[in-house]
PDB file of C-alpha atoms and ligand atoms in Angstrom:
ATOM      1  CA  MET A  20    -185.636 -78.655 -97.417  1.00 89.00           C
ATOM      2  CA  THR A  21    -182.665 -76.265 -97.649  1.00 93.00           C
ATOM      3  CA  GLN A  22    -184.288 -74.035 -95.049  1.00 96.00           C
ATOM      4  CA  MET A  23    -184.845 -76.951 -92.658  1.00 98.00           C
ATOM      5  CA  LEU A  24    -181.282 -78.167 -93.151  1.00 98.00           C
ATOM      6  CA  ASP A  25    -179.956 -74.670 -92.397  1.00 98.00           C
ATOM      7  CA  PHE A  26    -182.132 -74.658 -89.287  1.00 98.00           C
ATOM      8  CA  ALA A  27    -180.889 -78.098 -88.113  1.00 98.00           C
ATOM      9  CA  ARG A  28    -177.271 -77.064 -88.711  1.00 98.00           C
ATOM     10  CA  ALA A  29    -177.721 -73.861 -86.682  1.00 98.00           C
ATOM     11  CA  CYS A  30    -179.405 -75.777 -83.820  1.00 98.00           C
ATOM     12  CA  ALA A  31    -176.617 -78.369 -83.747  1.00 98.00           C
ATOM     13  CA  ARG A  32    -173.939 -75.673 -83.667  1.00 98.00           C
ATOM     14  CA  GLU A  33    -175.662 -73.793 -80.838  1.00 98.00           C
ATOM     15  CA  ALA A  34    -176.131 -77.014 -78.814  1.00 98.00           C
ATOM     16  CA  GLY A  35    -172.445 -77.725 -79.418  1.00 98.00           C
ATOM     17  CA  ARG A  36    -171.565 -74.266 -78.084  1.00 98.00           C
ATOM     18  CA  ILE A  37    -173.573 -75.016 -74.912  1.00 98.00           C
ATOM     19  CA  GLN A  38    -171.705 -78.310 -74.495  1.00 98.00           C
ATOM     20  CA  LEU A  39    -168.261 -76.769 -74.918  1.00 98.00           C
ATOM     21  CA  SER A  40    -169.126 -74.095 -72.347  1.00 98.00           C
ATOM     22  CA  TYR A  41    -169.358 -76.793 -69.629  1.00 98.00           C
ATOM     23  CA  PHE A  42    -166.836 -79.294 -71.026  1.00 98.00           C
ATOM     24  CA  ARG A  43    -164.020 -80.293 -68.616  1.00 98.00           C
ATOM     25  CA  GLY A  44    -165.452 -77.845 -66.094  1.00 94.00           C
ATOM     26  CA  ALA A  45    -166.565 -78.279 -62.495  1.00 92.00           C
ATOM     27  CA  HIS A  46    -170.301 -77.788 -63.027  1.00 92.00           C
ATOM     28  CA  LEU A  47    -171.460 -80.766 -65.084  1.00 93.00           C
ATOM     29  CA  ASN A  48    -174.087 -81.850 -62.498  1.00 92.00           C
ATOM     30  CA  ILE A  49    -173.663 -85.524 -63.388  1.00 89.00           C
ATOM     31  CA  GLU A  50    -176.734 -87.621 -62.499  1.00 88.00           C
ATOM     32  CA  THR A  51    -177.576 -91.257 -63.204  1.00 89.00           C
ATOM     33  CA  LYS A  52    -180.680 -92.535 -65.060  1.00 88.00           C
ATOM     34  CA  PHE A  53    -181.371 -96.247 -65.820  1.00 83.00           C
ATOM     35  CA  ASN A  54    -178.441 -97.496 -63.703  1.00 87.00           C
ATOM     36  CA  LEU A  55    -175.072 -96.298 -62.389  1.00 88.00           C
ATOM     37  CA  HIS A  56    -173.588 -96.597 -65.893  1.00 87.00           C
ATOM     38  CA  ASP A  57    -176.177 -94.350 -67.537  1.00 83.00           C
ATOM     39  CA  VAL A  58    -175.317 -90.690 -66.948  1.00 87.00           C
ATOM     40  CA  VAL A  59    -176.819 -87.344 -67.850  1.00 91.00           C
ATOM     41  CA  THR A  60    -175.332 -83.870 -67.373  1.00 94.00           C
ATOM     42  CA  VAL A  61    -176.519 -80.288 -67.313  1.00 95.00           C
ATOM     43  CA  ALA A  62    -175.276 -80.025 -70.924  1.00 97.00           C
ATOM     44  CA  ASP A  63    -177.586 -82.842 -72.139  1.00 97.00           C
ATOM     45  CA  LYS A  64    -180.579 -81.104 -70.564  1.00 96.00           C
ATOM     46  CA  GLU A  65    -179.703 -77.579 -71.668  1.00 98.00           C
ATOM     47  CA  SER A  66    -178.925 -78.687 -75.237  1.00 98.00           C
ATOM     48  CA  GLU A  67    -182.222 -80.540 -75.546  1.00 98.00           C
ATOM     49  CA  ARG A  68    -184.191 -77.629 -74.089  1.00 98.00           C
ATOM     50  CA  TYR A  69    -182.534 -75.283 -76.576  1.00 98.00           C
ATOM     51  CA  ILE A  70    -183.292 -77.514 -79.600  1.00 98.00           C
ATOM     52  CA  VAL A  71    -186.878 -78.333 -78.565  1.00 98.00           C
ATOM     53  CA  ASP A  72    -187.638 -74.648 -77.950  1.00 98.00           C
ATOM     54  CA  ALA A  73    -186.090 -73.644 -81.281  1.00 98.00           C
ATOM     55  CA  ILE A  74    -188.251 -76.189 -83.134  1.00 98.00           C
ATOM     56  CA  ALA A  75    -191.366 -75.038 -81.270  1.00 97.00           C
ATOM     57  CA  LYS A  76    -190.660 -71.459 -82.376  1.00 98.00           C
ATOM     58  CA  SER A  77    -189.808 -72.187 -86.025  1.00 98.00           C
ATOM     59  CA  TYR A  78    -192.009 -75.242 -86.699  1.00 98.00           C
ATOM     60  CA  PRO A  79    -194.806 -75.187 -84.086  1.00 97.00           C
ATOM     61  CA  ASP A  80    -196.810 -77.954 -85.837  1.00 97.00           C
ATOM     62  CA  HIS A  81    -193.957 -80.454 -85.936  1.00 98.00           C
ATOM     63  CA  ALA A  82    -193.634 -83.326 -83.450  1.00 98.00           C
ATOM     64  CA  VAL A  83    -190.357 -83.861 -81.604  1.00 97.00           C
ATOM     65  CA  LEU A  84    -188.832 -86.981 -80.055  1.00 98.00           C
ATOM     66  CA  GLY A  85    -185.982 -86.033 -77.744  1.00 97.00           C
ATOM     67  CA  GLU A  86    -183.977 -88.449 -75.627  1.00 96.00           C
ATOM     68  CA  GLU A  87    -184.275 -86.389 -72.458  1.00 93.00           C
ATOM     69  CA  SER A  88    -187.830 -85.052 -72.716  1.00 92.00           C
ATOM     70  CA  GLY A  89    -189.564 -87.783 -74.735  1.00 93.00           C
ATOM     71  CA  MET A  90    -192.323 -87.189 -77.259  1.00 94.00           C
ATOM     72  CA  HIS A  91    -193.776 -83.739 -77.960  1.00 94.00           C
ATOM     73  CA  ALA A  92    -196.875 -84.312 -80.089  1.00 93.00           C
ATOM     74  CA  GLY A  93    -197.474 -82.187 -83.199  1.00 90.00           C
ATOM     75  CA  HIS A  94    -200.224 -81.549 -85.735  1.00 92.00           C
ATOM     76  CA  SER A  95    -198.291 -82.434 -88.876  1.00 94.00           C
ATOM     77  CA  ASP A  96    -196.548 -85.523 -90.293  1.00 97.00           C
ATOM     78  CA  TYR A  97    -193.126 -84.044 -89.631  1.00 98.00           C
ATOM     79  CA  ARG A  98    -191.169 -85.338 -86.634  1.00 98.00           C
ATOM     80  CA  TRP A  99    -187.752 -84.280 -85.385  1.00 98.00           C
ATOM     81  CA  VAL A 100    -185.647 -86.978 -83.687  1.00 98.00           C
ATOM     82  CA  ILE A 101    -182.991 -85.601 -81.370  1.00 98.00           C
ATOM     83  CA  ASP A 102    -180.128 -86.852 -79.274  1.00 98.00           C
ATOM     84  CA  PRO A 103    -178.947 -83.594 -77.707  1.00 98.00           C
ATOM     85  CA  LEU A 104    -175.638 -85.095 -76.548  1.00 98.00           C
ATOM     86  CA  ASP A 105    -174.603 -88.501 -77.834  1.00 98.00           C
ATOM     87  CA  GLY A 106    -171.586 -89.809 -75.951  1.00 98.00           C
ATOM     88  CA  THR A 107    -172.378 -88.481 -72.491  1.00 98.00           C
ATOM     89  CA  THR A 108    -170.013 -90.939 -70.805  1.00 97.00           C
ATOM     90  CA  ASN A 109    -167.125 -89.544 -72.870  1.00 98.00           C
ATOM     91  CA  TYR A 110    -168.339 -86.007 -72.229  1.00 98.00           C
ATOM     92  CA  SER A 111    -168.589 -86.503 -68.463  1.00 97.00           C
ATOM     93  CA  GLN A 112    -165.020 -87.863 -68.394  1.00 97.00           C
ATOM     94  CA  GLY A 113    -163.571 -85.027 -70.484  1.00 98.00           C
ATOM     95  CA  LEU A 114    -163.070 -87.262 -73.534  1.00 98.00           C
ATOM     96  CA  PRO A 115    -163.537 -85.414 -76.849  1.00 98.00           C
ATOM     97  CA  VAL A 116    -165.788 -87.742 -78.891  1.00 98.00           C
ATOM     98  CA  PHE A 117    -169.384 -86.600 -78.375  1.00 98.00           C
ATOM     99  CA  SER A 118    -171.974 -85.160 -80.715  1.00 98.00           C
ATOM    100  CA  VAL A 119    -175.377 -83.586 -81.264  1.00 98.00           C
ATOM    101  CA  SER A 120    -177.718 -85.583 -83.507  1.00 98.00           C
ATOM    102  CA  ILE A 121    -180.747 -84.025 -85.228  1.00 98.00           C
ATOM    103  CA  ALA A 122    -182.931 -85.722 -87.845  1.00 98.00           C
ATOM    104  CA  LEU A 123    -186.184 -84.769 -89.523  1.00 98.00           C
ATOM    105  CA  GLN A 124    -188.682 -87.397 -90.646  1.00 98.00           C
ATOM    106  CA  TYR A 125    -191.810 -87.086 -92.773  1.00 98.00           C
ATOM    107  CA  ARG A 126    -194.297 -89.935 -92.218  1.00 97.00           C
ATOM    108  CA  GLY A 127    -191.497 -92.055 -90.767  1.00 96.00           C
ATOM    109  CA  GLU A 128    -189.009 -91.484 -93.589  1.00 98.00           C
ATOM    110  CA  THR A 129    -185.855 -89.584 -92.661  1.00 98.00           C
ATOM    111  CA  LEU A 130    -185.453 -86.536 -94.893  1.00 98.00           C
ATOM    112  CA  LEU A 131    -182.380 -84.947 -93.382  1.00 98.00           C
ATOM    113  CA  GLY A 132    -179.792 -85.591 -90.705  1.00 98.00           C
ATOM    114  CA  VAL A 133    -177.142 -83.471 -89.016  1.00 98.00           C
ATOM    115  CA  VAL A 134    -174.519 -84.733 -86.568  1.00 99.00           C
ATOM    116  CA  TYR A 135    -172.131 -82.190 -85.059  1.00 99.00           C
ATOM    117  CA  ALA A 136    -169.103 -83.096 -82.944  1.00 98.00           C
ATOM    118  CA  PRO A 137    -168.305 -79.736 -81.320  1.00 98.00           C
ATOM    119  CA  TYR A 138    -164.886 -80.474 -79.835  1.00 98.00           C
ATOM    120  CA  LEU A 139    -163.684 -81.795 -83.195  1.00 98.00           C
ATOM    121  CA  ASP A 140    -165.673 -79.121 -85.055  1.00 98.00           C
ATOM    122  CA  GLU A 141    -166.924 -81.742 -87.518  1.00 98.00           C
ATOM    123  CA  LEU A 142    -170.400 -81.210 -88.964  1.00 98.00           C
ATOM    124  CA  TYR A 143    -171.837 -84.151 -90.898  1.00 99.00           C
ATOM    125  CA  GLU A 144    -175.049 -83.744 -92.852  1.00 98.00           C
ATOM    126  CA  ALA A 145    -177.224 -85.430 -95.428  1.00 98.00           C
ATOM    127  CA  CYS A 146    -180.437 -84.731 -97.267  1.00 98.00           C
ATOM    128  CA  ARG A 147    -182.284 -87.660 -98.822  1.00 98.00           C
ATOM    129  CA  GLY A 148    -181.108 -88.116-102.425  1.00 98.00           C
ATOM    130  CA  ARG A 149    -178.479 -85.382-102.231  1.00 98.00           C
ATOM    131  CA  GLY A 150    -175.410 -87.147-100.775  1.00 98.00           C
ATOM    132  CA  ALA A 151    -173.582 -86.642 -97.488  1.00 98.00           C
ATOM    133  CA  ARG A 152    -171.091 -83.991 -96.440  1.00 98.00           C
ATOM    134  CA  LEU A 153    -168.497 -83.302 -93.752  1.00 98.00           C
ATOM    135  CA  ASN A 154    -167.953 -79.578 -93.185  1.00 98.00           C
ATOM    136  CA  GLY A 155    -169.398 -78.938 -96.631  1.00 98.00           C
ATOM    137  CA  ARG A 156    -167.311 -81.508 -98.537  1.00 98.00           C
ATOM    138  CA  PRO A 157    -168.841 -84.689-100.036  1.00 98.00           C
ATOM    139  CA  ILE A 158    -167.973 -87.914 -98.189  1.00 98.00           C
ATOM    140  CA  ARG A 159    -168.113 -91.624 -99.109  1.00 98.00           C
ATOM    141  CA  VAL A 160    -167.835 -94.878 -97.216  1.00 98.00           C
ATOM    142  CA  SER A 161    -164.579 -96.818 -97.576  1.00 98.00           C
ATOM    143  CA  ASP A 162    -164.309 -99.337-100.398  1.00 98.00           C
ATOM    144  CA  LYS A 163    -162.482-102.090 -98.470  1.00 97.00           C
ATOM    145  CA  SER A 164    -163.815-105.534 -99.181  1.00 95.00           C
ATOM    146  CA  ASP A 165    -161.609-107.459 -96.775  1.00 94.00           C
ATOM    147  CA  THR A 166    -162.328-107.538 -93.042  1.00 96.00           C
ATOM    148  CA  GLN A 167    -158.645-108.288 -92.291  1.00 96.00           C
ATOM    149  CA  ARG A 168    -157.738-104.767 -93.496  1.00 97.00           C
ATOM    150  CA  SER A 169    -160.734-103.118 -91.827  1.00 98.00           C
ATOM    151  CA  VAL A 170    -161.051-101.046 -88.679  1.00 98.00           C
ATOM    152  CA  VAL A 171    -164.508-101.257 -87.157  1.00 98.00           C
ATOM    153  CA  ALA A 172    -166.259 -99.848 -84.096  1.00 98.00           C
ATOM    154  CA  THR A 173    -168.852-101.148 -81.706  1.00 98.00           C
ATOM    155  CA  GLY A 174    -170.458-100.352 -78.357  1.00 98.00           C
ATOM    156  CA  PHE A 175    -171.883-102.196 -75.366  1.00 97.00           C
ATOM    157  CA  PRO A 176    -175.463-102.036 -74.085  1.00 95.00           C
ATOM    158  CA  ILE A 177    -176.372 -99.999 -71.034  1.00 92.00           C
ATOM    159  CA  ASP A 178    -177.985-103.024 -69.306  1.00 92.00           C
ATOM    160  CA  LYS A 179    -174.666-104.913 -69.360  1.00 91.00           C
ATOM    161  CA  ASP A 180    -174.706-104.950 -65.533  1.00 89.00           C
ATOM    162  CA  ARG A 181    -177.641-107.376 -65.497  1.00 91.00           C
ATOM    163  CA  ASN A 182    -178.009-108.805 -69.008  1.00 93.00           C
ATOM    164  CA  PRO A 183    -175.355-111.232 -70.285  1.00 93.00           C
ATOM    165  CA  ASP A 184    -176.552-110.552 -73.861  1.00 93.00           C
ATOM    166  CA  ASN A 185    -173.878-107.854 -73.929  1.00 95.00           C
ATOM    167  CA  ASN A 186    -172.215-108.052 -77.391  1.00 96.00           C
ATOM    168  CA  LEU A 187    -169.155-110.011 -76.184  1.00 95.00           C
ATOM    169  CA  ASP A 188    -170.267-112.974 -78.320  1.00 94.00           C
ATOM    170  CA  ASN A 189    -170.119-110.784 -81.450  1.00 96.00           C
ATOM    171  CA  LEU A 190    -166.865-109.137 -80.373  1.00 96.00           C
ATOM    172  CA  SER A 191    -165.139-112.477 -79.844  1.00 95.00           C
ATOM    173  CA  ARG A 192    -166.046-113.534 -83.398  1.00 95.00           C
ATOM    174  CA  ILE A 193    -165.176-110.233 -85.095  1.00 96.00           C
ATOM    175  CA  LEU A 194    -162.013-109.240 -83.178  1.00 97.00           C
ATOM    176  CA  PRO A 195    -159.726-111.886 -84.738  1.00 96.00           C
ATOM    177  CA  ARG A 196    -161.048-111.112 -88.241  1.00 96.00           C
ATOM    178  CA  VAL A 197    -160.333-107.355 -88.377  1.00 98.00           C
ATOM    179  CA  ARG A 198    -157.334-105.012 -88.210  1.00 98.00           C
ATOM    180  CA  GLY A 199    -158.796-103.243 -85.204  1.00 98.00           C
ATOM    181  CA  VAL A 200    -161.896-102.650 -83.096  1.00 98.00           C
ATOM    182  CA  ARG A 201    -162.663 -99.229 -81.598  1.00 98.00           C
ATOM    183  CA  ARG A 202    -165.162 -98.194 -78.929  1.00 98.00           C
ATOM    184  CA  MET A 203    -165.622 -94.524 -79.822  1.00 98.00           C
ATOM    185  CA  GLY A 204    -168.488 -93.907 -77.388  1.00 98.00           C
ATOM    186  CA  SER A 205    -170.988 -92.050 -79.585  1.00 98.00           C
ATOM    187  CA  ALA A 206    -173.187 -94.099 -81.894  1.00 98.00           C
ATOM    188  CA  ALA A 207    -174.064 -91.049 -84.002  1.00 98.00           C
ATOM    189  CA  TYR A 208    -170.364 -90.275 -84.448  1.00 98.00           C
ATOM    190  CA  ASP A 209    -169.580 -93.949 -85.211  1.00 98.00           C
ATOM    191  CA  LEU A 210    -172.056 -93.866 -88.087  1.00 98.00           C
ATOM    192  CA  CYS A 211    -170.632 -90.588 -89.409  1.00 99.00           C
ATOM    193  CA  ALA A 212    -167.085 -91.951 -89.188  1.00 99.00           C
ATOM    194  CA  VAL A 213    -168.292 -94.890 -91.320  1.00 98.00           C
ATOM    195  CA  ALA A 214    -169.886 -92.441 -93.774  1.00 98.00           C
ATOM    196  CA  ALA A 215    -166.576 -90.581 -94.127  1.00 98.00           C
ATOM    197  CA  GLY A 216    -164.506 -93.779 -94.441  1.00 98.00           C
ATOM    198  CA  PHE A 217    -162.620 -93.109 -91.166  1.00 98.00           C
ATOM    199  CA  LEU A 218    -164.089 -96.380 -89.922  1.00 98.00           C
ATOM    200  CA  ASP A 219    -164.771 -99.243 -92.321  1.00 98.00           C
ATOM    201  CA  GLY A 220    -167.650-100.684 -90.334  1.00 98.00           C
ATOM    202  CA  TYR A 221    -169.696-100.448 -87.154  1.00 98.00           C
ATOM    203  CA  TRP A 222    -172.164-102.605 -85.303  1.00 98.00           C
ATOM    204  CA  GLU A 223    -174.067-102.213 -82.058  1.00 98.00           C
ATOM    205  CA  LEU A 224    -177.180-103.603 -80.389  1.00 97.00           C
ATOM    206  CA  ASN A 225    -179.814-102.046 -78.149  1.00 97.00           C
ATOM    207  CA  LEU A 226    -179.699 -98.553 -79.632  1.00 98.00           C
ATOM    208  CA  HIS A 227    -182.573 -96.064 -79.851  1.00 97.00           C
ATOM    209  CA  GLU A 228    -184.006 -93.931 -82.640  1.00 98.00           C
ATOM    210  CA  TRP A 229    -182.289 -90.779 -81.391  1.00 98.00           C
ATOM    211  CA  ASP A 230    -178.871 -92.495 -81.525  1.00 98.00           C
ATOM    212  CA  VAL A 231    -179.118 -93.570 -85.160  1.00 98.00           C
ATOM    213  CA  CYS A 232    -181.739 -91.605 -87.073  1.00 98.00           C
ATOM    214  CA  ALA A 233    -179.468 -88.874 -88.490  1.00 98.00           C
ATOM    215  CA  GLY A 234    -176.389 -91.114 -88.769  1.00 98.00           C
ATOM    216  CA  THR A 235    -178.215 -93.801 -90.738  1.00 98.00           C
ATOM    217  CA  LEU A 236    -179.214 -91.339 -93.468  1.00 98.00           C
ATOM    218  CA  ILE A 237    -175.669 -89.933 -93.517  1.00 98.00           C
ATOM    219  CA  VAL A 238    -174.239 -93.455 -94.090  1.00 98.00           C
ATOM    220  CA  THR A 239    -176.711 -94.383 -96.821  1.00 98.00           C
ATOM    221  CA  GLU A 240    -176.250 -91.044 -98.573  1.00 98.00           C
ATOM    222  CA  ALA A 241    -172.489 -91.691 -98.457  1.00 98.00           C
ATOM    223  CA  GLY A 242    -173.019 -94.900-100.431  1.00 98.00           C
ATOM    224  CA  GLY A 243    -173.123 -97.248 -97.452  1.00 98.00           C
ATOM    225  CA  GLU A 244    -175.626 -99.691 -96.035  1.00 98.00           C
ATOM    226  CA  VAL A 245    -177.173 -99.868 -92.573  1.00 98.00           C
ATOM    227  CA  ARG A 246    -178.773-103.224 -91.855  1.00 97.00           C
ATOM    228  CA  ALA A 247    -180.672-104.489 -88.790  1.00 96.00           C
ATOM    229  CA  PHE A 248    -179.173-107.781 -87.597  1.00 95.00           C
ATOM    230  CA  ARG A 249    -181.770-108.586 -84.938  1.00 93.00           C
ATOM    231  CA  THR A 250    -185.123-107.193 -83.867  1.00 92.00           C
ATOM    232  CA  ASP A 251    -185.416-108.246 -80.231  1.00 92.00           C
ATOM    233  CA  ARG A 252    -182.973-105.688 -78.748  1.00 94.00           C
ATOM    234  CA  ASN A 253    -184.342-102.274 -79.717  1.00 95.00           C
ATOM    235  CA  ILE A 254    -182.300-101.065 -82.699  1.00 97.00           C
ATOM    236  CA  SER A 255    -179.408-103.403 -83.536  1.00 97.00           C
ATOM    237  CA  ILE A 256    -177.493-102.438 -86.667  1.00 97.00           C
ATOM    238  CA  VAL A 257    -174.413-103.066 -88.728  1.00 98.00           C
ATOM    239  CA  ALA A 258    -173.073-100.363 -91.082  1.00 98.00           C
ATOM    240  CA  GLY A 259    -170.404-100.033 -93.759  1.00 98.00           C
ATOM    241  CA  ASN A 260    -170.103-100.570 -97.479  1.00 98.00           C
ATOM    242  CA  PRO A 261    -172.460-103.339 -98.668  1.00 98.00           C
ATOM    243  CA  VAL A 262    -169.636-105.901 -99.081  1.00 98.00           C
ATOM    244  CA  LEU A 263    -168.337-105.383 -95.555  1.00 97.00           C
ATOM    245  CA  VAL A 264    -171.854-105.295 -94.086  1.00 97.00           C
ATOM    246  CA  ALA A 265    -172.469-108.752 -95.582  1.00 96.00           C
ATOM    247  CA  GLN A 266    -169.206-110.067 -94.115  1.00 96.00           C
ATOM    248  CA  LEU A 267    -169.789-108.576 -90.664  1.00 97.00           C
ATOM    249  CA  SER A 268    -173.424-109.733 -90.657  1.00 95.00           C
ATOM    250  CA  ALA A 269    -172.255-113.318 -91.063  1.00 94.00           C
ATOM    251  CA  CYS A 270    -170.358-112.972 -87.746  1.00 94.00           C
ATOM    252  CA  LEU A 271    -173.179-111.331 -85.791  1.00 93.00           C
ATOM    253  CA  SER A 272    -175.486-113.273 -83.570  1.00 82.00           C
ATOM    254  CA  ASP A 273    -179.109-112.758 -84.629  1.00 77.00           C
ATOM    255  CA  LYS A 274    -180.440-114.710 -81.668  1.00 64.00           C
ATOM    256  CA  PRO A 275    -180.823-113.573 -78.089  1.00 59.00           C
ATOM    257  CA  TRP A 276    -178.278-114.919 -75.643  1.00 53.00           C
ATOM    258  CA  SER A 277    -179.604-118.195 -74.277  1.00 55.00           C
ATOM    259  CA  GLY A 278    -177.117-119.144 -71.547  1.00 50.00           C
ATOM    260  CA  THR A 279    -177.771-119.222 -67.817  1.00 47.00           C
ATOM    261  CA  LEU A 280    -176.643-116.699 -65.249  1.00 42.00           C
TER     262      LEU A 280
HETATM  263  C1  IPD B  27    -174.869 -93.778 -76.004  1.00 93.05           C
HETATM  264  C2  IPD B  27    -173.739 -93.703 -77.003  1.00 93.05           C
HETATM  265  C3  IPD B  27    -172.897 -94.946 -76.932  1.00 93.05           C
HETATM  266  C4  IPD B  27    -173.716 -96.199 -77.135  1.00 93.05           C
HETATM  267  C5  IPD B  27    -174.885 -96.244 -76.149  1.00 93.05           C
HETATM  268  C6  IPD B  27    -175.721 -94.977 -76.273  1.00 93.05           C
HETATM  269  P1  IPD B  27    -175.778 -91.483 -74.935  1.00 93.05           P
HETATM  270  O1  IPD B  27    -175.703 -92.635 -76.090  1.00 93.05           O
HETATM  271  O2  IPD B  27    -174.237 -93.566 -78.313  1.00 93.05           O
HETATM  272  O3  IPD B  27    -171.873 -94.939 -77.907  1.00 93.05           O
HETATM  273  O4  IPD B  27    -172.900 -97.313 -76.931  1.00 93.05           O
HETATM  274  O5  IPD B  27    -175.671 -97.363 -76.426  1.00 93.05           O
HETATM  275  O6  IPD B  27    -176.766 -95.038 -75.328  1.00 93.05           O
HETATM  276  O7  IPD B  27    -176.388 -92.125 -73.733  1.00 93.05           O
HETATM  277  O8  IPD B  27    -174.397 -91.018 -74.696  1.00 93.05           O
HETATM  278  O9  IPD B  27    -176.665 -90.481 -75.589  1.00 93.05           O
HETATM  279 CA1   CA B  28    -177.303 -91.556 -77.536  1.00 93.05          CA
HETATM  280 CA1   CA B  29    -177.839 -88.650 -75.276  1.00 93.05          CA
END
């Protein structure tokens, strides 16, 4: 496990170096994917290619799920889950919150997770049963038990241009009950900020495995809880300490939006 964690850390740092080499430059090659709001850059593609190739060289039997290149089948029960650049909208605008997210699963259970935010030079990591760390130092979720003193983050789904089930219902219930709401722009970083106690809580709907796989282990290994609050919108989760997760869950809609357009 130590060897695989060292490997994941090295991959994340190298992908981060690739990202910083293009950051705020003139050659991002911004393209759109699902809609005009969904962007991808040369740095997303190059980072994923680097990580997928590195895994193929070091662990040729392992499967890989990468956001940009999809599933690479393997011959073992190990599977890497990768978001090569989480927070591409921030990245493409020159905003500093973006990260690389790398997780390793065995038969569907996440064994290790690394999230690296290169501009901030923050490396979060966790191994199952061994706690979570930020730049080598142990981290823990905040112990606040009162939403009125809490600062939480969220995000908005990419299909918000056509789907009115866009998280505003949850936001309108939570906003008056908390000290502040942030939209950081990188789900993997949001989860790590919860793990370190920089955020007290986080919720978002319509996420994907690559967004949350590493970050979820990092939160739970930091003493927190990550709970699904609905199952009809891909991955929809709320994170924080268990007391806050219960309080936020009570404000979250677990039913699909049922209004008319
Ligand atoms: C996005 C970020 C964002 C979240 C979106 C994700 P990407 O990932 O994590 O914070 O709100 O749902 O798709 O596209 O930058 O890898
Ligand atoms: Ca992502
Ligand atoms: Ca991404």
